[in-house]
Coordinates of C-alpha atoms and ligand atoms in Angstrom, one line a residue:
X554 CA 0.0 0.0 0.0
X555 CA 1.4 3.7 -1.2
X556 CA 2.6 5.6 2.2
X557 CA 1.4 9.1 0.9
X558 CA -2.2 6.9 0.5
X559 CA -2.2 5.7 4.1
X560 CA -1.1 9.0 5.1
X561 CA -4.0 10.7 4.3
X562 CA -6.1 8.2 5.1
X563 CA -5.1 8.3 8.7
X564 CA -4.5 12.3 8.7
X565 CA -8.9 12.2 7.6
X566 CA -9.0 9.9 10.3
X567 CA -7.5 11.7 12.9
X568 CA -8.1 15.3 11.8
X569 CA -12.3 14.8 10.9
X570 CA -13.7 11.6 11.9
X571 CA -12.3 11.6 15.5
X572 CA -13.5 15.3 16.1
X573 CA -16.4 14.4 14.8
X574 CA -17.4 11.1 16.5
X575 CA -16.1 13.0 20.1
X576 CA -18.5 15.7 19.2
X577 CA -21.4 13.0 18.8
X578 CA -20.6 11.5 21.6
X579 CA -20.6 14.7 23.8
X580 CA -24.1 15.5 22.3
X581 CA -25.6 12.0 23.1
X582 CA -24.7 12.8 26.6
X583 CA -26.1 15.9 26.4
X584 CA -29.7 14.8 24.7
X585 CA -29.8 12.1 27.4
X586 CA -29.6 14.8 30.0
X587 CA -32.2 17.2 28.8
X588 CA -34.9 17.4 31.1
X589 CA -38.0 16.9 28.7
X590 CA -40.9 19.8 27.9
X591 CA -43.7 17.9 28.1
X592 CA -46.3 20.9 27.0
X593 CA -44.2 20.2 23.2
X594 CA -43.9 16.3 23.6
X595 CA -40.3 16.2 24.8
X596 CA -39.9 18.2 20.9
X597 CA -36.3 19.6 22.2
X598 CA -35.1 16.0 23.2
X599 CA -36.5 15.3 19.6
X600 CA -34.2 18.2 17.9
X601 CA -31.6 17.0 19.9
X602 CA -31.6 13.5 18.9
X603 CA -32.3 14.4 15.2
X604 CA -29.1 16.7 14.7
X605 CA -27.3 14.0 16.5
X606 CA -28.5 11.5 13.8
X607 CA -28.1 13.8 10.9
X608 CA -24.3 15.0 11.6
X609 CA -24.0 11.4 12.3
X610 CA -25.8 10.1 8.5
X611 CA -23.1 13.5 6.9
X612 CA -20.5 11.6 8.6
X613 CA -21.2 8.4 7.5
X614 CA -21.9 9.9 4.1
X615 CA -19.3 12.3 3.5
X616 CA -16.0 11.4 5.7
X617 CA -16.4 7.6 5.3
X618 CA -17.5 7.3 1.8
X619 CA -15.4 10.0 0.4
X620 CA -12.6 8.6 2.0
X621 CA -12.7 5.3 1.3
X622 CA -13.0 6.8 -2.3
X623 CA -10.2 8.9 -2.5
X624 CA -8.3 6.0 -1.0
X625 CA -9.0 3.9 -3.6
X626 CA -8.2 5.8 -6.1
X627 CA -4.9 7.4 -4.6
X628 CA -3.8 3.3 -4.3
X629 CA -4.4 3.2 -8.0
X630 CA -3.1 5.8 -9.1
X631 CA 0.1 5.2 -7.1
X632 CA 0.1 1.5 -8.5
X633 CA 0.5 2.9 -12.3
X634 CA 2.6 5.7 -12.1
X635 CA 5.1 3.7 -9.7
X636 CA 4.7 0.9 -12.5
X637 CA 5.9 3.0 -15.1
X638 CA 8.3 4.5 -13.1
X639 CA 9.8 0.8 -12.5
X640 CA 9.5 0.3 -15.9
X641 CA 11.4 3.4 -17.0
X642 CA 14.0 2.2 -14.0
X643 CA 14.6 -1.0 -16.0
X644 CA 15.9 2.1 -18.8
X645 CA 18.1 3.5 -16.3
X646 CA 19.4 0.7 -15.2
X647 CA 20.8 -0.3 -18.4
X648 CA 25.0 -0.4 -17.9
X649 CA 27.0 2.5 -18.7
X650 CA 24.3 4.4 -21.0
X651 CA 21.3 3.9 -18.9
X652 CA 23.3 4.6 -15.7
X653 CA 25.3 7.9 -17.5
X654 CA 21.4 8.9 -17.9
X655 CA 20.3 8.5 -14.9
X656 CA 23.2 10.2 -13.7
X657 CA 22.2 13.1 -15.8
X658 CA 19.2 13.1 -15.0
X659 CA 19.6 13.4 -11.2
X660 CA 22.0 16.1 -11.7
X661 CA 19.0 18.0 -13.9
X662 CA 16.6 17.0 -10.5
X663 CA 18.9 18.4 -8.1
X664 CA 19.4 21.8 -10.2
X665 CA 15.5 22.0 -10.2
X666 CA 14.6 21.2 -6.7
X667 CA 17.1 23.7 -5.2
X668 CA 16.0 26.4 -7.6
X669 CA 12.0 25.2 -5.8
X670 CA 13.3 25.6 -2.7
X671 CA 14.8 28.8 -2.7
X672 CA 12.7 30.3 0.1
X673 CA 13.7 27.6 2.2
X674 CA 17.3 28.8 1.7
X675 CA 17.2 32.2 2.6
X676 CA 14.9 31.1 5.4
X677 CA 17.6 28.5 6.7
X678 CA 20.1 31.8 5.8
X679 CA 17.8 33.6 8.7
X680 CA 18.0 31.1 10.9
X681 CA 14.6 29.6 10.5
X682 CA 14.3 25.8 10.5
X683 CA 11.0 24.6 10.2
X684 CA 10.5 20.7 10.8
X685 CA 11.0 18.7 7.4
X686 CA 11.2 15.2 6.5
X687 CA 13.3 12.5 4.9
X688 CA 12.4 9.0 4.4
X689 CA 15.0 6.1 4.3
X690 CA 14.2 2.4 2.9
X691 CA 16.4 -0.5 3.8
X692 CA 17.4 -3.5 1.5
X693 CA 19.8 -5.8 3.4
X694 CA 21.9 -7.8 1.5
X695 CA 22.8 -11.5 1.9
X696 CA 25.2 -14.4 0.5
X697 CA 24.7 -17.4 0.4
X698 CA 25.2 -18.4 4.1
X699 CA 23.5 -15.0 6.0
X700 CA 21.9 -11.5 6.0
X701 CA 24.8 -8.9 6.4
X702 CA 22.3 -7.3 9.0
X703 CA 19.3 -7.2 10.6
X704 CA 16.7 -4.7 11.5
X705 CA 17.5 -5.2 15.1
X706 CA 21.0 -4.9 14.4
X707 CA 20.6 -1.7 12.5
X708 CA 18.9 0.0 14.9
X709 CA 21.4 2.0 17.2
X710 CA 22.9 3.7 13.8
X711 CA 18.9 4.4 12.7
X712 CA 18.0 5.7 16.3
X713 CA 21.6 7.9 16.3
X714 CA 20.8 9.2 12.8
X715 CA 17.1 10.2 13.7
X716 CA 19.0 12.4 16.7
X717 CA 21.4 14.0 14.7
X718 CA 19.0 15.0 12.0
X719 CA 16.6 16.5 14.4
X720 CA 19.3 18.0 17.0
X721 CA 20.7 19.6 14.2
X722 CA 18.4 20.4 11.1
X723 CA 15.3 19.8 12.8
X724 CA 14.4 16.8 10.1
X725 CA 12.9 13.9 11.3
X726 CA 14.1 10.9 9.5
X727 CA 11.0 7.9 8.9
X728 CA 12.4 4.4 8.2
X729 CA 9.8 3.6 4.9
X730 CA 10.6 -0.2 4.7
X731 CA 13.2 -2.5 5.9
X732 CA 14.0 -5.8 3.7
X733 CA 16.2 -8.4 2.9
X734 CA 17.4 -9.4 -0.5
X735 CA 18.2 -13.1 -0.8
X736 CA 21.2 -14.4 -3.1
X737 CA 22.7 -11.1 -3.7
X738 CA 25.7 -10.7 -6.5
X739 CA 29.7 -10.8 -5.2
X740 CA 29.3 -7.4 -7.0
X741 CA 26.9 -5.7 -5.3
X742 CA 28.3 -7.9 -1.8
X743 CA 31.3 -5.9 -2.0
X744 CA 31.6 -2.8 -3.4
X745 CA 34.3 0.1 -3.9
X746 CA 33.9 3.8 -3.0
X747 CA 35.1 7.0 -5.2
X748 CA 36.0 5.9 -8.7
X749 CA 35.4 2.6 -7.8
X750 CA 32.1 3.3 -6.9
X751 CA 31.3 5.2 -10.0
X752 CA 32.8 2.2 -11.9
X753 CA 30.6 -0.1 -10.0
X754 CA 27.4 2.2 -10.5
X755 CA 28.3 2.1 -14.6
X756 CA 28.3 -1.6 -14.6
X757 CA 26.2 -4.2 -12.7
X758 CA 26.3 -3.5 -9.3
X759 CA 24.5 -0.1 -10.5
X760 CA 21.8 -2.1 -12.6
X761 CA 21.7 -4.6 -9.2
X762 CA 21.2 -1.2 -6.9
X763 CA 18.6 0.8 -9.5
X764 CA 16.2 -2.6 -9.8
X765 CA 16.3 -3.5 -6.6
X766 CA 15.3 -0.1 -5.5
X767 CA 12.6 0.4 -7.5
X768 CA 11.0 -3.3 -7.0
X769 CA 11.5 -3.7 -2.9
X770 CA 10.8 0.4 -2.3
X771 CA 8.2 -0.3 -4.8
X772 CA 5.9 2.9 -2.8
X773 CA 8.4 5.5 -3.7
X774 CA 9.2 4.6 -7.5
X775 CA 7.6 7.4 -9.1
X776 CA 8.6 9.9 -6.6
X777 CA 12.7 8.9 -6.7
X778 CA 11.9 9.6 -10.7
X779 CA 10.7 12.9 -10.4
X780 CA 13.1 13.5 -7.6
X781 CA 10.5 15.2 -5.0
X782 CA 10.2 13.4 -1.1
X783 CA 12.5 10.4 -2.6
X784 CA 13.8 8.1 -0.2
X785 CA 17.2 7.2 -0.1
X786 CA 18.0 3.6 -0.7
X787 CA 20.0 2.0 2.2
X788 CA 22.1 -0.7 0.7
X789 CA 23.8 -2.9 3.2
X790 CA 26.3 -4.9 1.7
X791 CA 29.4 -7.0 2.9
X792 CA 32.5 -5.0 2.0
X793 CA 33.1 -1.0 1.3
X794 CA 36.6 -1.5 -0.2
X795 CA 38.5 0.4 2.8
X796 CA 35.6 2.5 3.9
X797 CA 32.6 1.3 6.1
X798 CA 30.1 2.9 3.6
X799 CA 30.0 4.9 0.1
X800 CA 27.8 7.6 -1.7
X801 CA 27.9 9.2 -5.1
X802 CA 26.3 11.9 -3.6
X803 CA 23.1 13.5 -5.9
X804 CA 24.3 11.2 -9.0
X805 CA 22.4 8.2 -7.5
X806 CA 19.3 7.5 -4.4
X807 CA 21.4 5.4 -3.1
X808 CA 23.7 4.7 -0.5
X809 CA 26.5 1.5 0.5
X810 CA 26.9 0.5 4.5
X811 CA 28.8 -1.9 5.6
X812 CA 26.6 -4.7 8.3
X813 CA 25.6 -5.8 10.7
X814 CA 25.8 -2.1 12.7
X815 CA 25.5 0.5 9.7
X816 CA 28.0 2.6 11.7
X817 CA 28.1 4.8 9.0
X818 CA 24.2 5.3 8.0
X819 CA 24.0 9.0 9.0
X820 CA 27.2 10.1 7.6
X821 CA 26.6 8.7 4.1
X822 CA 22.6 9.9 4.0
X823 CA 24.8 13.5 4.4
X824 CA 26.5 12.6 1.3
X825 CA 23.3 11.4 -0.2
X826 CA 21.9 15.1 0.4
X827 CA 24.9 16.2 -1.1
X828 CA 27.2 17.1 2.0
X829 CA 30.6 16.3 1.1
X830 CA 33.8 16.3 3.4
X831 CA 34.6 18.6 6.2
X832 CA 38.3 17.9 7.8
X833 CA 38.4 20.6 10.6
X834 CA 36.2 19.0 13.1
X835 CA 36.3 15.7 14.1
X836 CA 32.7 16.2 15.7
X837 CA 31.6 16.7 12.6
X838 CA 28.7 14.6 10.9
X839 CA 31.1 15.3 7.9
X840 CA 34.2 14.3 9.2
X841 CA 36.1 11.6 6.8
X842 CA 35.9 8.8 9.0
X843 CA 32.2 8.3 10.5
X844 CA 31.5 9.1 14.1
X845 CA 30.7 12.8 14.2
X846 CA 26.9 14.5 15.1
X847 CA 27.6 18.2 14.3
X848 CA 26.5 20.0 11.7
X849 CA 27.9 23.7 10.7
X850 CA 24.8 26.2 9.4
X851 CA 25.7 26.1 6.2
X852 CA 25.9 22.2 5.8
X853 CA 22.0 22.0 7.2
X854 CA 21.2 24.9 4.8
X855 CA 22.4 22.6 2.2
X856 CA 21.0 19.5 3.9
X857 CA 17.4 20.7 4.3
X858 CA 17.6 21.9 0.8
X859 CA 18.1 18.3 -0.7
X860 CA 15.2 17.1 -2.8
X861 CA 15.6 13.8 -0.2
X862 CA 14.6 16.4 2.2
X863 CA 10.8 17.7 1.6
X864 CA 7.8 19.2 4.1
X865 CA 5.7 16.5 2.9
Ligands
ZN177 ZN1 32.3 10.3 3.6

């Protein structure tokens, strides 16, 4: 089931029906309290009752069916454009050309989401930092004999990331999915960073990483296409070639850490939102090697202006 679908469907719930059904509630108690006129027949217990049924027939009527409606129709929606979007992923995911196109194309998103989010810059420039979001989904890898991680394993790097984030760029991170891949390719196992990792992005390991994203984070397809509210991909694999995890930064969605911890999660999601290195400060989120939680004001300017990085 689509996220942004359930979402709504839960924000109707919350934000109409529950009002509503305490208001009802409220005026039952209040009908059954009225003393009764009996020169009219009890006809103001009557009234009462009667609004109490109508607002309760518009609610039925209105909220439930309407909901259900829109529901419906927001899963199928979702169902065909993150269908096509797969479909144009299977394009993309075509070595060297597919990949140098999706590479393009990313660079074209990331132009055109900063240019959108201008006022968000100058607002993070004054200081303001209203709360955003950015959405991760998880596909653990495995060979032949285990998973590289688990969800449980995972967890102190997702719970330390989610502080960070919020301590210092008010953005609350929201784990989308969690999965494990069986039988994954040596390639994709164990990967390289830098060149390396651009080599292994050209070739299949990149193929590997684009399928698998948009067939196991099935929800977010169409939205990683068009670049808005995408999730980054957590890979986590066996081996980062002398690193514990890798990024290309806004080329790809995706990100490399190394199991069973993910030490590195919340430093690499940095380099998914296109944060790159900071030596002066070994605090640092940015700092080479992983371990740091601070972030400088211009680095969560830049951070909450990544199209991974969205109000919605
Ligand atoms: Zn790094």
């Amino acid at each position: 089931m689509a996220q942004v679908c359930k979402e709504y469907k839960k924000l109707v719930e919350e934000k109409v029906e529950k009002p509503i059904d305490e208001w009802v509630e409220k005026t039952v108690q209040r009908c059954k309290q009225r003393k009764c006129k009996w020169w009219c027949a009890c006809c103001n217990k009557w009234f009462c009752w009667l609004e109490t049924i109508f607002v309760l027939v518009v609610r039925w009527v209105v909220v439930t069916v309407l909901k259900w409606v829109t529901y419906v129709i927001c899963e199928v929606v979702t169902f065909i454009v993150n269908f096509l979007a797969t479909f144009i992923g299977l394009i993309l995911s075509i070595p060297i050309l597919g990949r140098l196109i999706n590479w393009i194309w990313k660079l074209i998103l990331e132009i055109v989401w900063t240019i959108v989010g201008i006022l968000d810059i100058i607002a993070g420039i004054l200081g303001i930092k209203l709360p955003k979001k950015l959405r991760l989904c998880f596909l653990i890898l495995s060979d032949k004999e285990r998973a590289m991680a688990t969800a449980e394993s995972l967890q102190k790097s997702i719970e330390s990331a989610k502080q960070i984030y919020k301590k210092e760029a008010n953005v609350k991170i929201k784990v989308s999915h969690i999965e494990t891949l069986k039988d994954s390719p040596d390639n994709a196992l164990d990967t390289h960073c830098d060149a390396g990792a651009l080599g292994d992005d050209l070739w299949t390991a990149g193929t590997y990483f684009e399928n698998n994203s948009n067939v196991h984070c099935f929800d977010s397809a169409f939205l990683r296409l068009i670049g808005y509210a995408a999730p980054v991909v957590v890979f986590v694999v066996r081996d980062v070639e002398g690193k514990q995890g890798c990024s290309l930064g806004p080329l790809v969605d995706y990100v490399t850490i190394e199991g069973p911890d993910g030490f590195c999660l919340a430093h690499e999601v940095g380099h998914a939102c296109s944060l790159w290195h900071y030596d002066d400060d070994p605090d640092n989120l940015m700092f080479p090697s992983c371990g740091g939680t601070k972030l400088k004001k211009w680095q969560w300017i830049i951070l909450r202006r990544s199209r991974h990085v969205t109000y919605l």
